[in-house]
């Protein structure tokens, strides 16, 4: 999986912000992902969803970025769901 890039896309579906994560969310891509996550514009959204079904690799740095963003949205009153979590990523997400 070396060289696999981290993907991040967002779009609006009605009043929900849908964030699609793909590729390798690891320490190697953390700086870029951090910048891109901080640029997300949830204003006006009544909910947010992270689609994690396209994640191939997830380490603690990637899991922390996901959790930090989820908590920020929750704190702003935007309930956030993690969807499409692969069984191999559940322990990492539960650890954070």
GROMACS .gro file of N, CA, C and O in nm:
model
  384
    1UNK      N    1   0.080  -0.118   0.000
    1UNK     CA    2   0.000   0.000   0.000
    1UNK      C    3   0.085   0.126   0.000
    1UNK      O    4   0.032   0.235   0.012
    2UNK      N    5   0.213   0.114  -0.011
    2UNK     CA    6   0.300   0.230  -0.014
    2UNK      C    7   0.265   0.316  -0.133
    2UNK      O    8   0.236   0.269  -0.242
    3UNK      N    9   0.270   0.448  -0.110
    3UNK     CA   10   0.240   0.541  -0.217
    3UNK      C   11   0.091   0.568  -0.235
    3UNK      O   12   0.055   0.650  -0.317
    4UNK      N   13   0.006   0.501  -0.160
    4UNK     CA   14  -0.138   0.524  -0.172
    4UNK      C   15  -0.169   0.662  -0.115
    4UNK      O   16  -0.126   0.697  -0.006
    5UNK      N   17  -0.243   0.740  -0.189
    5UNK     CA   18  -0.276   0.876  -0.148
    5UNK      C   19  -0.402   0.878  -0.062
    5UNK      O   20  -0.489   0.794  -0.076
    6UNK      N   21  -0.408   0.980   0.020
    6UNK     CA   22  -0.528   1.003   0.101
    6UNK      C   23  -0.624   1.088   0.020
    6UNK      O   24  -0.585   1.187  -0.041
    7UNK      N   25  -0.748   1.046   0.018
    7UNK     CA   26  -0.851   1.121  -0.053
    7UNK      C   27  -0.950   1.183   0.044
    7UNK      O   28  -0.981   1.126   0.148
    8UNK      N   29  -0.999   1.301   0.008
    8UNK     CA   30  -1.099   1.371   0.086
    8UNK      C   31  -1.185   1.452  -0.009
    8UNK      O   32  -1.133   1.532  -0.086
    9UNK      N   33  -1.314   1.426  -0.006
    9UNK     CA   34  -1.408   1.498  -0.090
    9UNK      C   35  -1.528   1.535  -0.005
    9UNK      O   36  -1.562   1.463   0.089
   10UNK      N   37  -1.590   1.647  -0.036
   10UNK     CA   38  -1.711   1.684   0.037
   10UNK      C   39  -1.813   1.740  -0.060
   10UNK      O   40  -1.778   1.799  -0.162
   11UNK      N   41  -1.938   1.717  -0.025
   11UNK     CA   42  -2.048   1.770  -0.106
   11UNK      C   43  -2.170   1.784  -0.017
   11UNK      O   44  -2.178   1.722   0.088
   12UNK      N   45  -2.263   1.865  -0.062
   12UNK     CA   46  -2.389   1.881   0.010
   12UNK      C   47  -2.494   1.788  -0.051
   12UNK      O   48  -2.506   1.777  -0.172
   13UNK      N   49  -2.567   1.722   0.036
   13UNK     CA   50  -2.684   1.644  -0.005
   13UNK      C   51  -2.798   1.696   0.081
   13UNK      O   52  -2.807   1.665   0.199
   14UNK      N   53  -2.880   1.781   0.020
   14UNK     CA   54  -2.984   1.852   0.094
   14UNK      C   55  -2.918   1.931   0.206
   14UNK      O   56  -2.831   2.013   0.179
   15UNK      N   57  -2.955   1.907   0.330
   15UNK     CA   58  -2.895   1.982   0.441
   15UNK      C   59  -2.787   1.903   0.515
   15UNK      O   60  -2.751   1.934   0.628
   16UNK      N   61  -2.732   1.802   0.447
   16UNK     CA   62  -2.626   1.719   0.506
   16UNK      C   63  -2.494   1.740   0.432
   16UNK      O   64  -2.490   1.737   0.309
   17UNK      N   65  -2.388   1.762   0.506
   17UNK     CA   66  -2.254   1.768   0.450
   17UNK      C   67  -2.199   1.626   0.448
   17UNK      O   68  -2.187   1.562   0.554
   18UNK      N   69  -2.172   1.573   0.329
   18UNK     CA   70  -2.120   1.438   0.314
   18UNK      C   71  -1.971   1.448   0.283
   18UNK      O   72  -1.931   1.509   0.184
   19UNK      N   73  -1.890   1.387   0.370
   19UNK     CA   74  -1.745   1.390   0.357
   19UNK      C   75  -1.699   1.248   0.326
   19UNK      O   76  -1.725   1.156   0.404
   20UNK      N   77  -1.634   1.231   0.214
   20UNK     CA   78  -1.589   1.100   0.170
   20UNK      C   79  -1.437   1.090   0.189
   20UNK      O   80  -1.362   1.170   0.133
   21UNK      N   81  -1.396   0.992   0.268
   21UNK     CA   82  -1.255   0.966   0.293
   21UNK      C   83  -1.213   0.841   0.217
   21UNK      O   84  -1.287   0.744   0.214
   22UNK      N   85  -1.094   0.846   0.158
   22UNK     CA   86  -1.046   0.729   0.084
   22UNK      C   87  -0.894   0.721   0.091
   22UNK      O   88  -0.827   0.815   0.133
   23UNK      N   89  -0.843   0.606   0.052
   23UNK     CA   90  -0.699   0.586   0.047
   23UNK      C   91  -0.637   0.562   0.184
   23UNK      O   92  -0.695   0.495   0.269
   24UNK      N   93  -0.519   0.619   0.203
   24UNK     CA   94  -0.440   0.595   0.324
   24UNK      C   95  -0.442   0.720   0.413
   24UNK      O   96  -0.376   0.819   0.382
   25UNK      N   97  -0.516   0.713   0.520
   25UNK     CA   98  -0.519   0.822   0.619
   25UNK      C   99  -0.417   0.786   0.727
   25UNK      O  100  -0.449   0.721   0.826
   26UNK      N  101  -0.294   0.830   0.704
   26UNK     CA  102  -0.182   0.795   0.792
   26UNK      C  103  -0.102   0.920   0.826
   26UNK      O  104  -0.126   1.028   0.771
   27UNK      N  105  -0.005   0.904   0.912
   27UNK     CA  106   0.081   1.015   0.952
   27UNK      C  107   0.144   1.082   0.830
   27UNK      O  108   0.165   1.203   0.830
   28UNK      N  109   0.173   1.007   0.726
   28UNK     CA  110   0.235   1.063   0.607
   28UNK      C  111   0.146   1.166   0.537
   28UNK      O  112   0.196   1.258   0.473
   29UNK      N  113   0.016   1.153   0.552
   29UNK     CA  114  -0.077   1.246   0.487
   29UNK      C  115  -0.146   1.339   0.586
   29UNK      O  116  -0.233   1.418   0.547
   30UNK      N  117  -0.108   1.334   0.713
   30UNK     CA  118  -0.180   1.407   0.818
   30UNK      C  119  -0.179   1.558   0.796
   30UNK      O  120  -0.283   1.623   0.815
   31UNK      N  121  -0.069   1.614   0.758
   31UNK     CA  122  -0.062   1.760   0.742
   31UNK      C  123  -0.158   1.807   0.633
   31UNK      O  124  -0.234   1.902   0.653
   32UNK      N  125  -0.156   1.741   0.518
   32UNK     CA  126  -0.246   1.776   0.409
   32UNK      C  127  -0.392   1.757   0.449
   32UNK      O  128  -0.476   1.844   0.425
   33UNK      N  129  -0.422   1.644   0.511
   33UNK     CA  130  -0.560   1.617   0.553
   33UNK      C  131  -0.606   1.718   0.658
   33UNK      O  132  -0.720   1.765   0.653
   34UNK      N  133  -0.518   1.753   0.751
   34UNK     CA  134  -0.553   1.851   0.852
   34UNK      C  135  -0.592   1.983   0.787
   34UNK      O  136  -0.696   2.041   0.820
   35UNK      N  137  -0.513   2.029   0.693
   35UNK     CA  138  -0.543   2.155   0.623
   35UNK      C  139  -0.677   2.145   0.551
   35UNK      O  140  -0.758   2.237   0.557
   36UNK      N  141  -0.700   2.035   0.483
   36UNK     CA  142  -0.823   2.019   0.405
   36UNK      C  143  -0.946   2.005   0.495
   36UNK      O  144  -1.052   2.060   0.465
   37UNK      N  145  -0.933   1.934   0.607
   37UNK     CA  146  -1.045   1.921   0.699
   37UNK      C  147  -1.081   2.056   0.763
   37UNK      O  148  -1.199   2.087   0.782
   38UNK      N  149  -0.980   2.136   0.793
   38UNK     CA  150  -1.005   2.268   0.853
   38UNK      C  151  -1.075   2.362   0.755
   38UNK      O  152  -1.138   2.458   0.797
   39UNK      N  153  -1.066   2.335   0.625
   39UNK     CA  154  -1.130   2.419   0.524
   39UNK      C  155  -1.275   2.379   0.496
   39UNK      O  156  -1.344   2.450   0.424
   40UNK      N  157  -1.320   2.268   0.552
   40UNK     CA  158  -1.459   2.228   0.531
   40UNK      C  159  -1.553   2.335   0.584
   40UNK      O  160  -1.527   2.395   0.689
   41UNK      N  161  -1.660   2.359   0.511
   41UNK     CA  162  -1.757   2.462   0.547
   41UNK      C  163  -1.890   2.396   0.585
   41UNK      O  164  -1.975   2.376   0.500
   42UNK      N  165  -1.909   2.366   0.713
   42UNK     CA  166  -2.033   2.301   0.754
   42UNK      C  167  -2.149   2.398   0.777
   42UNK      O  168  -2.261   2.356   0.803
   43UNK      N  169  -2.124   2.529   0.767
   43UNK     CA  170  -2.229   2.627   0.795
   43UNK      C  171  -2.353   2.598   0.710
   43UNK      O  172  -2.342   2.573   0.591
   44UNK      N  173  -2.467   2.599   0.776
   44UNK     CA  174  -2.593   2.572   0.707
   44UNK      C  175  -2.631   2.425   0.703
   44UNK      O  176  -2.744   2.392   0.670
   45UNK      N  177  -2.537   2.338   0.735
   45UNK     CA  178  -2.568   2.195   0.737
   45UNK      C  179  -2.637   2.162   0.869
   45UNK      O  180  -2.604   2.216   0.974
   46UNK      N  181  -2.735   2.073   0.861
   46UNK     CA  182  -2.802   2.027   0.982
   46UNK      C  183  -2.747   1.893   1.030
   46UNK      O  184  -2.781   1.848   1.139
   47UNK      N  185  -2.663   1.832   0.947
   47UNK     CA  186  -2.601   1.704   0.982
   47UNK      C  187  -2.476   1.687   0.894
   47UNK      O  188  -2.461   1.753   0.792
   48UNK      N  189  -2.388   1.599   0.938
   48UNK     CA  190  -2.270   1.563   0.859
   48UNK      C  191  -2.252   1.412   0.863
   48UNK      O  192  -2.288   1.347   0.962
   49UNK      N  193  -2.202   1.359   0.754
   49UNK     CA  194  -2.173   1.216   0.745
   49UNK      C  195  -2.032   1.197   0.690
   49UNK      O  196  -1.997   1.258   0.589
   50UNK      N  197  -1.954   1.115   0.756
   50UNK     CA  198  -1.826   1.071   0.703
   50UNK      C  199  -1.848   0.935   0.639
   50UNK      O  200  -1.888   0.841   0.707
   51UNK      N  201  -1.823   0.925   0.510
   51UNK     CA  202  -1.828   0.796   0.440
   51UNK      C  203  -1.686   0.741   0.440
   51UNK      O  204  -1.598   0.792   0.368
   52UNK      N  205  -1.662   0.640   0.520
   52UNK     CA  206  -1.527   0.582   0.536
   52UNK      C  207  -1.509   0.453   0.457
   52UNK      O  208  -1.407   0.386   0.472
   53UNK      N  209  -1.605   0.420   0.373
   53UNK     CA  210  -1.599   0.292   0.301
   53UNK      C  211  -1.481   0.284   0.204
   53UNK      O  212  -1.439   0.174   0.170
   54UNK      N  213  -1.426   0.396   0.164
   54UNK     CA  214  -1.313   0.396   0.070
   54UNK      C  215  -1.178   0.401   0.137
   54UNK      O  216  -1.075   0.404   0.069
   55UNK      N  217  -1.174   0.399   0.271
   55UNK     CA  218  -1.046   0.400   0.341
   55UNK      C  219  -0.977   0.265   0.325
   55UNK      O  220  -1.038   0.161   0.345
   56UNK      N  221  -0.851   0.270   0.288
   56UNK     CA  222  -0.771   0.147   0.278
   56UNK      C  223  -0.684   0.129   0.402
   56UNK      O  224  -0.672   0.019   0.454
   57UNK      N  225  -0.622   0.238   0.448
   57UNK     CA  226  -0.532   0.234   0.561
   57UNK      C  227  -0.567   0.346   0.657
   57UNK      O  228  -0.594   0.459   0.614
   58UNK      N  229  -0.567   0.315   0.786
   58UNK     CA  230  -0.597   0.414   0.889
   58UNK      C  231  -0.505   0.390   1.007
   58UNK      O  232  -0.501   0.280   1.062
   59UNK      N  233  -0.429   0.494   1.044
   59UNK     CA  234  -0.348   0.483   1.165
   59UNK      C  235  -0.402   0.582   1.268
   59UNK      O  236  -0.505   0.646   1.246
   60UNK      N  237  -0.332   0.596   1.381
   60UNK     CA  238  -0.384   0.682   1.487
   60UNK      C  239  -0.394   0.828   1.444
   60UNK      O  240  -0.485   0.898   1.487
   61UNK      N  241  -0.302   0.874   1.359
   61UNK     CA  242  -0.309   1.013   1.312
   61UNK      C  243  -0.436   1.036   1.231
   61UNK      O  244  -0.507   1.135   1.250
   62UNK      N  245  -0.466   0.946   1.140
   62UNK     CA  246  -0.587   0.958   1.059
   62UNK      C  247  -0.713   0.947   1.143
   62UNK      O  248  -0.809   1.024   1.125
   63UNK      N  249  -0.714   0.854   1.237
   63UNK     CA  250  -0.831   0.838   1.324
   63UNK      C  251  -0.851   0.962   1.411
   63UNK      O  252  -0.963   1.007   1.431
   64UNK      N  253  -0.741   1.019   1.459
   64UNK     CA  254  -0.750   1.140   1.541
   64UNK      C  255  -0.809   1.255   1.461
   64UNK      O  256  -0.894   1.331   1.511
   65UNK      N  257  -0.767   1.271   1.335
   65UNK     CA  258  -0.821   1.379   1.251
   65UNK      C  259  -0.971   1.362   1.231
   65UNK      O  260  -1.047   1.460   1.235
   66UNK      N  261  -1.014   1.239   1.207
   66UNK     CA  262  -1.158   1.213   1.191
   66UNK      C  263  -1.233   1.247   1.319
   66UNK      O  264  -1.336   1.316   1.316
   67UNK      N  265  -1.183   1.201   1.432
   67UNK     CA  266  -1.251   1.224   1.560
   67UNK      C  267  -1.251   1.373   1.595
   67UNK      O  268  -1.352   1.424   1.643
   68UNK      N  269  -1.141   1.441   1.574
   68UNK     CA  270  -1.135   1.584   1.603
   68UNK      C  271  -1.238   1.661   1.521
   68UNK      O  272  -1.309   1.748   1.572
   69UNK      N  273  -1.250   1.627   1.393
   69UNK     CA  274  -1.346   1.695   1.306
   69UNK      C  275  -1.488   1.663   1.349
   69UNK      O  276  -1.574   1.752   1.353
   70UNK      N  277  -1.514   1.537   1.382
   70UNK     CA  278  -1.647   1.498   1.429
   70UNK      C  279  -1.684   1.575   1.555
   70UNK      O  280  -1.795   1.629   1.566
   71UNK      N  281  -1.593   1.585   1.650
   71UNK     CA  282  -1.621   1.657   1.774
   71UNK      C  283  -1.644   1.805   1.749
   71UNK      O  284  -1.730   1.868   1.813
   72UNK      N  285  -1.568   1.865   1.656
   72UNK     CA  286  -1.588   2.006   1.623
   72UNK      C  287  -1.726   2.030   1.565
   72UNK      O  288  -1.794   2.126   1.600
   73UNK      N  289  -1.769   1.941   1.475
   73UNK     CA  290  -1.903   1.953   1.417
   73UNK      C  291  -2.009   1.934   1.525
   73UNK      O  292  -2.105   2.010   1.532
   74UNK      N  293  -1.992   1.831   1.608
   74UNK     CA  294  -2.088   1.805   1.716
   74UNK      C  295  -2.099   1.928   1.807
   74UNK      O  296  -2.208   1.969   1.846
   75UNK      N  297  -1.984   1.987   1.840
   75UNK     CA  298  -1.981   2.104   1.927
   75UNK      C  299  -2.053   2.223   1.863
   75UNK      O  300  -2.113   2.305   1.933
   76UNK      N  301  -2.050   2.230   1.730
   76UNK     CA  302  -2.119   2.337   1.656
   76UNK      C  303  -2.267   2.305   1.636
   76UNK      O  304  -2.337   2.380   1.568
   77UNK      N  305  -2.313   2.194   1.694
   77UNK     CA  306  -2.454   2.158   1.682
   77UNK      C  307  -2.488   2.083   1.556
   77UNK      O  308  -2.605   2.074   1.517
   78UNK      N  309  -2.387   2.026   1.492
   78UNK     CA  310  -2.407   1.949   1.369
   78UNK      C  311  -2.380   1.802   1.401
   78UNK      O  312  -2.263   1.761   1.409
   79UNK      N  313  -2.486   1.723   1.422
   79UNK     CA  314  -2.463   1.581   1.452
   79UNK      C  315  -2.389   1.513   1.337
   79UNK      O  316  -2.421   1.538   1.221
   80UNK      N  317  -2.293   1.431   1.373
   80UNK     CA  318  -2.205   1.371   1.273
   80UNK      C  319  -2.202   1.220   1.289
   80UNK      O  320  -2.184   1.169   1.400
   81UNK      N  321  -2.218   1.150   1.178
   81UNK     CA  322  -2.215   1.004   1.177
   81UNK      C  323  -2.095   0.954   1.097
   81UNK      O  324  -2.057   1.015   0.998
   82UNK      N  325  -2.038   0.843   1.144
   82UNK     CA  326  -1.932   0.774   1.071
   82UNK      C  327  -1.996   0.652   1.005
   82UNK      O  328  -2.043   0.561   1.074
   83UNK      N  329  -1.999   0.651   0.873
   83UNK     CA  330  -2.064   0.544   0.797
   83UNK      C  331  -1.961   0.465   0.718
   83UNK      O  332  -1.856   0.518   0.681
   84UNK      N  333  -1.992   0.340   0.690
   84UNK     CA  334  -1.905   0.257   0.607
   84UNK      C  335  -1.774   0.220   0.671
   84UNK      O  336  -1.675   0.197   0.602
   85UNK      N  337  -1.773   0.214   0.804
   85UNK     CA  338  -1.649   0.179   0.875
   85UNK      C  339  -1.620   0.031   0.854
   85UNK      O  340  -1.703  -0.055   0.881
   86UNK      N  341  -1.500   0.002   0.805
   86UNK     CA  342  -1.459  -0.137   0.785
   86UNK      C  343  -1.422  -0.199   0.920
   86UNK      O  344  -1.367  -0.130   1.008
   87UNK      N  345  -1.450  -0.327   0.938
   87UNK     CA  346  -1.418  -0.393   1.066
   87UNK      C  347  -1.272  -0.375   1.108
   87UNK      O  348  -1.244  -0.360   1.227
   88UNK      N  349  -1.180  -0.372   1.012
   88UNK     CA  350  -1.038  -0.359   1.048
   88UNK      C  351  -1.004  -0.220   1.100
   88UNK      O  352  -0.901  -0.201   1.164
   89UNK      N  353  -1.090  -0.119   1.075
   89UNK     CA  354  -1.065   0.016   1.122
   89UNK      C  355  -1.137   0.048   1.253
   89UNK      O  356  -1.104   0.148   1.318
   90UNK      N  357  -1.233  -0.035   1.291
   90UNK     CA  358  -1.310  -0.009   1.413
   90UNK      C  359  -1.222   0.002   1.538
   90UNK      O  360  -1.241   0.095   1.617
   91UNK      N  361  -1.125  -0.087   1.559
   91UNK     CA  362  -1.043  -0.076   1.681
   91UNK      C  363  -0.968   0.057   1.687
   91UNK      O  364  -0.957   0.117   1.794
   92UNK      N  365  -0.919   0.105   1.575
   92UNK     CA  366  -0.844   0.231   1.573
   92UNK      C  367  -0.937   0.348   1.605
   92UNK      O  368  -0.903   0.436   1.685
   93UNK      N  369  -1.055   0.350   1.547
   93UNK     CA  370  -1.150   0.458   1.573
   93UNK      C  371  -1.200   0.453   1.716
   93UNK      O  372  -1.223   0.557   1.777
   94UNK      N  373  -1.216   0.334   1.771
   94UNK     CA  374  -1.263   0.322   1.910
   94UNK      C  375  -1.155   0.357   2.010
   94UNK      O  376  -1.186   0.389   2.125
   95UNK      N  377  -1.029   0.351   1.968
   95UNK     CA  378  -0.917   0.380   2.057
   95UNK      C  379  -0.902   0.529   2.082
   95UNK      O  380  -0.855   0.571   2.186
   96UNK      N  381  -0.942   0.609   1.986
   96UNK     CA  382  -0.921   0.755   1.992
   96UNK      C  383  -1.025   0.819   2.083
   96UNK      O  384  -1.138   0.790   2.083
   0.00000   0.00000   0.00000
